PDB file of C-alpha atoms in Angstrom:
ATOM      1  CA  MET A   7     112.835 113.807 123.209  1.00  0.00           C
ATOM      2  CA  SER A   8     113.463 118.156 124.274  1.00  0.00           C
ATOM      3  CA  ILE A   9     113.971 118.213 121.154  1.00  0.00           C
ATOM      4  CA  ILE A  10     111.004 117.240 119.406  1.00  0.00           C
ATOM      5  CA  PHE A  11     108.304 117.445 122.132  1.00  0.00           C
ATOM      6  CA  ARG A  12     108.352 120.772 124.187  1.00  0.00           C
ATOM      7  CA  ASP A  13     107.141 118.616 127.766  1.00  0.00           C
ATOM      8  CA  ALA A  14     106.361 114.782 128.516  1.00  0.00           C
ATOM      9  CA  GLU A  15     102.044 115.985 127.635  1.00  0.00           C
ATOM     10  CA  HIS A  16     102.953 116.982 124.549  1.00  0.00           C
ATOM     11  CA  ALA A  17     104.209 113.989 123.836  1.00  0.00           C
ATOM     12  CA  TRP A  18     101.127 112.251 124.314  1.00  0.00           C
ATOM     13  CA  ASN A  19      99.487 114.799 121.716  1.00  0.00           C
ATOM     14  CA  PRO A  20     101.599 114.925 118.667  1.00  0.00           C
ATOM     15  CA  THR A  21     101.482 116.172 115.661  1.00  0.00           C
ATOM     16  CA  PRO A  22     102.697 114.633 112.229  1.00  0.00           C
ATOM     17  CA  GLU A  23     105.980 116.183 112.121  1.00  0.00           C
ATOM     18  CA  GLU A  24     106.662 115.643 115.508  1.00  0.00           C
ATOM     19  CA  ILE A  25     106.348 111.699 115.150  1.00  0.00           C
ATOM     20  CA  ARG A  26     108.065 111.547 111.437  1.00  0.00           C
ATOM     21  CA  VAL A  27     110.709 114.015 113.518  1.00  0.00           C
ATOM     22  CA  TRP A  28     111.337 111.226 115.702  1.00  0.00           C
ATOM     23  CA  ALA A  29     110.474 108.341 113.439  1.00  0.00           C
ATOM     24  CA  TYR A  30     113.906 109.411 111.674  1.00  0.00           C
ATOM     25  CA  SER A  31     116.007 109.955 114.917  1.00  0.00           C
ATOM     26  CA  ASN A  32     118.065 107.823 117.255  1.00  0.00           C
ATOM     27  CA  GLU A  33     115.901 108.591 121.130  1.00  0.00           C
ATOM     28  CA  LYS A  34     113.524 106.000 122.505  1.00  0.00           C
ATOM     29  CA  ILE A  35     110.758 106.147 123.192  1.00  0.00           C
ATOM     30  CA  PRO A  36     109.307 109.478 124.519  1.00  0.00           C
ATOM     31  CA  GLU A  37     106.410 107.825 127.153  1.00  0.00           C
ATOM     32  CA  GLN A  38     105.848 104.350 128.103  1.00  0.00           C
ATOM     33  CA  ASP A  39     102.341 102.672 125.698  1.00  0.00           C
ATOM     34  CA  TRP A  40     103.309 105.309 123.072  1.00  0.00           C
ATOM     35  CA  GLU A  41     102.062 103.288 120.398  1.00  0.00           C
ATOM     36  CA  LEU A  42      98.257 104.788 121.872  1.00  0.00           C
ATOM     37  CA  ALA A  43      99.524 108.464 121.575  1.00  0.00           C
ATOM     38  CA  VAL A  44     100.331 108.157 117.382  1.00  0.00           C
ATOM     39  CA  ASN A  45      97.478 106.063 116.786  1.00  0.00           C
ATOM     40  CA  SER A  46      94.909 107.895 115.004  1.00  0.00           C
ATOM     41  CA  PHE A  47      93.145 107.381 111.190  1.00  0.00           C
ATOM     42  CA  GLU A  48      94.455 110.415 109.824  1.00  0.00           C
ATOM     43  CA  ASN A  49      98.169 108.684 110.711  1.00  0.00           C
ATOM     44  CA  ILE A  50      97.778 105.228 109.759  1.00  0.00           C
ATOM     45  CA  PRO A  51      99.305 106.139 106.283  1.00  0.00           C
ATOM     46  CA  MET A  52     102.081 108.179 107.874  1.00  0.00           C
ATOM     47  CA  ILE A  53     103.064 105.514 109.974  1.00  0.00           C
ATOM     48  CA  CYS A  54     102.443 102.463 106.860  1.00  0.00           C
ATOM     49  CA  SER A  55     104.994 105.354 105.347  1.00  0.00           C
ATOM     50  CA  PHE A  56     107.488 104.869 107.704  1.00  0.00           C
ATOM     51  CA  ILE A  57     107.460 101.092 107.858  1.00  0.00           C
ATOM     52  CA  ASP A  58     108.074 101.275 103.965  1.00  0.00           C
ATOM     53  CA  ASP A  59     111.287 103.029 104.325  1.00  0.00           C
ATOM     54  CA  GLU A  60     114.205 101.107 105.204  1.00  0.00           C
ATOM     55  CA  ASN A  61     115.424 104.404 107.089  1.00  0.00           C
ATOM     56  CA  CYS A  62     113.101 104.936 109.605  1.00  0.00           C
ATOM     57  CA  ASN A  63     114.868 103.774 112.901  1.00  0.00           C
ATOM     58  CA  HIS A  64     111.554 102.491 114.642  1.00  0.00           C
ATOM     59  CA  ILE A  65     110.011 100.281 112.175  1.00  0.00           C
ATOM     60  CA  SER A  66     108.783  97.762 115.244  1.00  0.00           C
ATOM     61  CA  PHE A  67     108.117 100.201 117.308  1.00  0.00           C
ATOM     62  CA  PHE A  68     105.466 101.623 114.568  1.00  0.00           C
ATOM     63  CA  LEU A  69     105.019  97.771 112.900  1.00  0.00           C
ATOM     64  CA  CYS A  70     103.000  97.694 116.773  1.00  0.00           C
ATOM     65  CA  SER A  71     101.360 101.107 117.132  1.00  0.00           C
ATOM     66  CA  LEU A  72      99.394  99.190 113.780  1.00  0.00           C
ATOM     67  CA  TYR A  73      98.994  95.925 115.423  1.00  0.00           C
ATOM     68  CA  VAL A  74      97.631  97.785 118.644  1.00  0.00           C
ATOM     69  CA  PHE A  75      95.239  99.940 116.283  1.00  0.00           C
ATOM     70  CA  THR A  76      93.530  97.112 114.327  1.00  0.00           C
ATOM     71  CA  GLY A  77      93.561  94.989 117.862  1.00  0.00           C
ATOM     72  CA  ASP A  78      91.933  98.045 119.882  1.00  0.00           C
ATOM     73  CA  ILE A  79      89.001  98.623 117.296  1.00  0.00           C
ATOM     74  CA  VAL A  80      88.101  94.936 116.487  1.00  0.00           C
ATOM     75  CA  LYS A  81      88.054  94.353 120.327  1.00  0.00           C
ATOM     76  CA  SER A  82      85.483  97.761 120.727  1.00  0.00           C
ATOM     77  CA  GLU A  83      82.974  95.731 118.155  1.00  0.00           C
ATOM     78  CA  GLU A  84      81.963  99.515 116.707  1.00  0.00           C
ATOM     79  CA  ILE A  85      80.546  98.273 113.457  1.00  0.00           C
ATOM     80  CA  GLU A  86      81.381 102.114 111.947  1.00  0.00           C
ATOM     81  CA  GLU A  87      85.226 102.103 113.209  1.00  0.00           C
ATOM     82  CA  ILE A  88      85.622  98.372 112.272  1.00  0.00           C
ATOM     83  CA  ASP A  89      84.172  99.639 108.721  1.00  0.00           C
ATOM     84  CA  ARG A  90      86.304 102.599 108.251  1.00  0.00           C
ATOM     85  CA  LEU A  91      89.441 100.229 109.144  1.00  0.00           C
ATOM     86  CA  SER A  92      88.677  97.763 106.263  1.00  0.00           C
ATOM     87  CA  LEU A  93      88.476 100.692 103.724  1.00  0.00           C
ATOM     88  CA  LEU A  94      91.663 102.266 105.152  1.00  0.00           C
ATOM     89  CA  LEU A  95      93.181  98.869 105.338  1.00  0.00           C
ATOM     90  CA  ASP A  96      92.020  98.506 101.690  1.00  0.00           C
ATOM     91  CA  LYS A  97      93.358 101.750 100.632  1.00  0.00           C
ATOM     92  CA  VAL A  98      97.318 101.225 102.034  1.00  0.00           C
ATOM     93  CA  GLU A  99      96.904  97.472 100.456  1.00  0.00           C
ATOM     94  CA  MET A 100      97.821  99.962  97.549  1.00  0.00           C
ATOM     95  CA  SER A 101     101.045 101.115  98.405  1.00  0.00           C
ATOM     96  CA  ALA A 102     102.114  98.605 100.258  1.00  0.00           C
ATOM     97  CA  GLU A 103     105.956  97.900 100.065  1.00  0.00           C
ATOM     98  CA  THR A 104     106.847  95.488 102.601  1.00  0.00           C
ATOM     99  CA  GLU A 105     105.979  91.874 103.365  1.00  0.00           C
ATOM    100  CA  LYS A 106     105.999  93.263 107.052  1.00  0.00           C
ATOM    101  CA  LEU A 107     103.305  95.651 105.946  1.00  0.00           C
ATOM    102  CA  ASN A 108     101.146  93.567 103.965  1.00  0.00           C
ATOM    103  CA  GLU A 109     101.623  91.513 106.611  1.00  0.00           C
ATOM    104  CA  TRP A 110      99.904  93.346 108.934  1.00  0.00           C
ATOM    105  CA  ILE A 111      96.791  94.167 106.703  1.00  0.00           C
ATOM    106  CA  ASN A 112      96.671  90.380 105.772  1.00  0.00           C
ATOM    107  CA  ARG A 113      96.466  89.830 109.772  1.00  0.00           C
ATOM    108  CA  SER A 114      94.070  92.560 110.401  1.00  0.00           C
ATOM    109  CA  LYS A 115      91.784  91.315 107.451  1.00  0.00           C
ATOM    110  CA  TYR A 116      91.389  88.516 109.136  1.00  0.00           C
ATOM    111  CA  LEU A 117      90.243  89.846 112.158  1.00  0.00           C
ATOM    112  CA  ILE A 118      87.953  91.750 111.595  1.00  0.00           C
ATOM    113  CA  GLU A 119      86.510  88.777 109.569  1.00  0.00           C
ATOM    114  CA  HIS A 120      87.557  86.328 112.475  1.00  0.00           C
ATOM    115  CA  PRO A 121      86.925  88.657 115.601  1.00  0.00           C
ATOM    116  CA  ASN A 122      87.374  85.545 117.827  1.00  0.00           C
ATOM    117  CA  THR A 123      90.561  84.827 117.043  1.00  0.00           C
ATOM    118  CA  TYR A 124      91.754  88.365 119.193  1.00  0.00           C
ATOM    119  CA  ASP A 125      94.653  87.487 121.208  1.00  0.00           C
ATOM    120  CA  TYR A 126      95.812  90.517 123.049  1.00  0.00           C
ATOM    121  CA  ALA A 127      99.522  89.119 122.902  1.00  0.00           C
ATOM    122  CA  TYR A 128      99.404  89.311 119.313  1.00  0.00           C
ATOM    123  CA  TRP A 129      97.486  92.555 118.537  1.00  0.00           C
ATOM    124  CA  GLY A 130      97.765  94.568 122.505  1.00  0.00           C
ATOM    125  CA  LEU A 131     101.156  96.232 123.649  1.00  0.00           C
ATOM    126  CA  GLY A 132     104.388  94.652 122.739  1.00  0.00           C
ATOM    127  CA  SER A 133     102.615  92.710 119.854  1.00  0.00           C
ATOM    128  CA  LYS A 134     104.673  89.578 119.408  1.00  0.00           C
ATOM    129  CA  TYR A 135     103.630  90.217 115.707  1.00  0.00           C
ATOM    130  CA  ALA A 136     106.426  93.293 115.300  1.00  0.00           C
ATOM    131  CA  TYR A 137     108.788  91.911 118.473  1.00  0.00           C
TER     132      TYR A 137
END
C-alpha cells in the first residue's frame, strides 16, 4: 500500500491515478469498505473500464463498488442524484462491453424504476451480484 498511497488517510481520498494503479496491482484492498472511497460520479466511467478489462486484477471489487454506488443513490431518494445516475447509466451503456457491466446497468435501471426492490445483500457492501 505504501507504494500506491502516501498513507492510510490518503487511501480514503484516492486520485484517479492511484485507483488505476491499484486496479492493476496485486495489492489487497487498502482499507475496509474502500468501495465507498472510490465511488463518485467522476470515477464511475473509469471503474466501468476496469470491469471491461480482463487485465484488471480487481474486477469483482469494482463491480461491487458499482452496485454500492447505485444502491446508495437510490436509497437516498434524492431525485437530482437519481436523475444524474440515470444519465450516467445511459452514457456508460453506449460503451459497455462485458455481460457483467451490462447486467449492472440493467439492474440499476430496474432499481431506479422500482426502488422498493432494494435489498442491501445485493446493493450494499459485499454485493451478492458481484461476489
